[in-house]
Coordinates of C-alpha atoms in Angstrom, one line a residue:
M1 CA 45.0 67.5 333.8
G2 CA 43.6 65.0 331.4
I3 CA 42.8 61.4 332.1
K4 CA 45.7 58.8 331.2
Y5 CA 44.3 56.2 328.9
V6 CA 47.3 54.0 328.8
D7 CA 47.8 52.8 332.3
K8 CA 47.0 49.7 334.6
K9 CA 43.4 50.0 333.6
L10 CA 44.1 49.4 330.0
G11 CA 46.2 46.4 330.8
R12 CA 43.5 44.9 332.9
F13 CA 40.9 45.8 330.1
V14 CA 43.1 43.7 327.7
I15 CA 43.3 40.8 330.1
V16 CA 39.5 40.6 330.4
G17 CA 39.3 41.3 326.7
I18 CA 41.3 38.2 325.8
I19 CA 39.2 35.9 328.0
N20 CA 36.0 37.5 326.5
T21 CA 37.4 37.3 322.9
L22 CA 38.2 33.6 323.1
V23 CA 34.7 32.8 324.4
G24 CA 33.0 35.2 322.1
M25 CA 34.8 34.0 319.0
A26 CA 33.9 30.4 319.7
I27 CA 30.2 31.4 320.1
M28 CA 30.0 33.8 317.2
F29 CA 31.8 31.8 314.7
G30 CA 30.4 28.5 315.9
L31 CA 27.0 29.8 315.5
Y32 CA 27.7 31.4 312.1
N33 CA 29.9 28.7 310.4
L34 CA 28.7 25.5 312.3
A35 CA 25.0 26.2 313.2
G36 CA 24.2 28.4 310.3
C37 CA 22.8 31.3 312.1
S38 CA 22.8 34.6 310.4
Y39 CA 25.6 37.4 310.7
W40 CA 23.4 39.5 313.1
L41 CA 22.2 36.6 315.2
S42 CA 25.8 35.2 315.5
S43 CA 27.4 38.4 316.4
A44 CA 24.7 39.6 318.7
A45 CA 24.6 36.3 320.7
N46 CA 28.3 36.6 321.3
Y47 CA 28.1 40.1 322.7
F48 CA 24.9 39.4 324.8
L49 CA 26.3 36.3 326.4
V50 CA 29.9 37.5 326.9
S51 CA 28.8 40.9 328.1
I52 CA 27.5 39.5 331.5
L53 CA 30.9 38.2 332.4
S54 CA 32.6 41.3 331.1
F55 CA 30.4 43.5 333.2
F56 CA 31.5 42.0 336.4
M57 CA 35.1 41.7 335.4
N58 CA 35.4 45.2 334.2
K59 CA 33.4 46.7 337.2
Y60 CA 35.6 45.2 339.9
F61 CA 38.9 44.1 338.3
T62 CA 39.5 46.5 335.4
F63 CA 38.0 49.9 336.8
G64 CA 37.7 49.2 340.7
Y65 CA 34.2 50.7 340.3
R66 CA 32.3 50.9 343.6
G67 CA 29.2 52.8 342.6
D68 CA 25.6 51.6 342.3
M69 CA 25.2 48.4 340.6
A70 CA 21.8 49.2 338.8
G71 CA 23.2 52.6 337.3
S72 CA 26.4 51.0 336.1
A73 CA 24.4 48.0 334.7
L74 CA 22.3 50.4 332.7
R75 CA 25.0 52.4 331.5
F76 CA 27.0 49.2 330.5
A77 CA 24.0 48.0 328.6
I78 CA 23.7 51.3 326.7
N79 CA 27.3 51.3 326.0
I80 CA 27.5 47.6 324.7
A81 CA 24.5 48.1 322.5
A82 CA 25.8 51.4 320.9
C83 CA 29.4 50.0 320.5
Y84 CA 28.0 46.8 318.9
L85 CA 25.6 48.7 316.5
L86 CA 28.5 51.2 315.5
A87 CA 31.2 48.6 315.1
Y88 CA 29.1 45.9 313.2
G89 CA 27.1 48.6 311.4
I90 CA 30.5 50.0 309.9
A91 CA 32.1 46.6 309.6
K92 CA 29.6 44.8 307.3
P93 CA 29.2 47.4 304.7
L94 CA 32.9 48.2 304.6
A95 CA 33.6 44.5 304.1
L96 CA 31.0 44.1 301.4
A97 CA 32.5 47.1 299.6
I98 CA 36.0 46.3 299.6
I99 CA 36.6 42.4 300.2
P100 CA 36.1 40.2 297.1
G101 CA 34.7 36.9 297.5
S102 CA 31.6 35.1 298.6
L103 CA 29.2 36.6 301.0
R104 CA 30.1 34.0 303.7
F105 CA 33.8 35.1 303.4
Q106 CA 32.9 38.8 303.5
E107 CA 30.8 38.4 306.6
N108 CA 33.6 36.4 308.4
I109 CA 35.9 39.3 307.6
A110 CA 33.3 41.7 308.6
M111 CA 32.9 39.9 312.2
L112 CA 36.7 40.3 312.6
V113 CA 36.8 43.8 311.7
G114 CA 33.7 44.5 313.9
M115 CA 35.5 42.8 316.9
C116 CA 38.4 45.3 316.4
L117 CA 36.2 48.3 316.3
F118 CA 34.1 47.2 319.1
T119 CA 37.0 46.7 321.3
G120 CA 38.2 50.4 320.9
F121 CA 34.7 51.8 321.2
N122 CA 34.0 49.6 324.3
Y123 CA 37.2 50.6 326.2
L124 CA 36.5 54.3 325.9
G125 CA 32.7 53.8 326.6
Q126 CA 33.4 51.9 329.7
R127 CA 36.1 54.3 331.0
L128 CA 34.4 57.4 330.1
F129 CA 30.6 56.7 330.6
T130 CA 29.8 53.3 332.1
F131 CA 32.4 53.3 335.1
R132 CA 33.1 57.0 335.5
G133 CA 33.6 58.4 338.9
N134 CA 33.5 56.6 342.2
N135 CA 36.3 54.2 341.5
N136 CA 39.8 53.6 342.6
E137 CA 41.7 56.0 340.2
G138 CA 45.0 54.9 341.5
N139 CA 44.6 51.2 340.3

């Protein structure tokens, strides 16, 4: 019997994700467009800052994980870093290759694409790696 991926946990992940996305977009696009920070600094600051809230909300609310704090925090950090590098590493060259316009426009599009890719990678990483086992599977 396989793991169900479309269940209450996915719904909870979406709720947490909406909160994180709104806060993260304000950070990322504000730093990039208003403060003049680079693509990488703006997107990294977003994920670093929002990930702290995300860890606790997903640990307890989304996945009901009751395992050790240190191990899950380390797996969470590894997952976030891997998902970030993968998503934004794909998004920027893809946007530069297929989106016409200025570099600023292309990088704004790349950040949007990166957010979408990150969300999918992150859900699977948290469910299958970060908060695996020792949780309330019935929730």
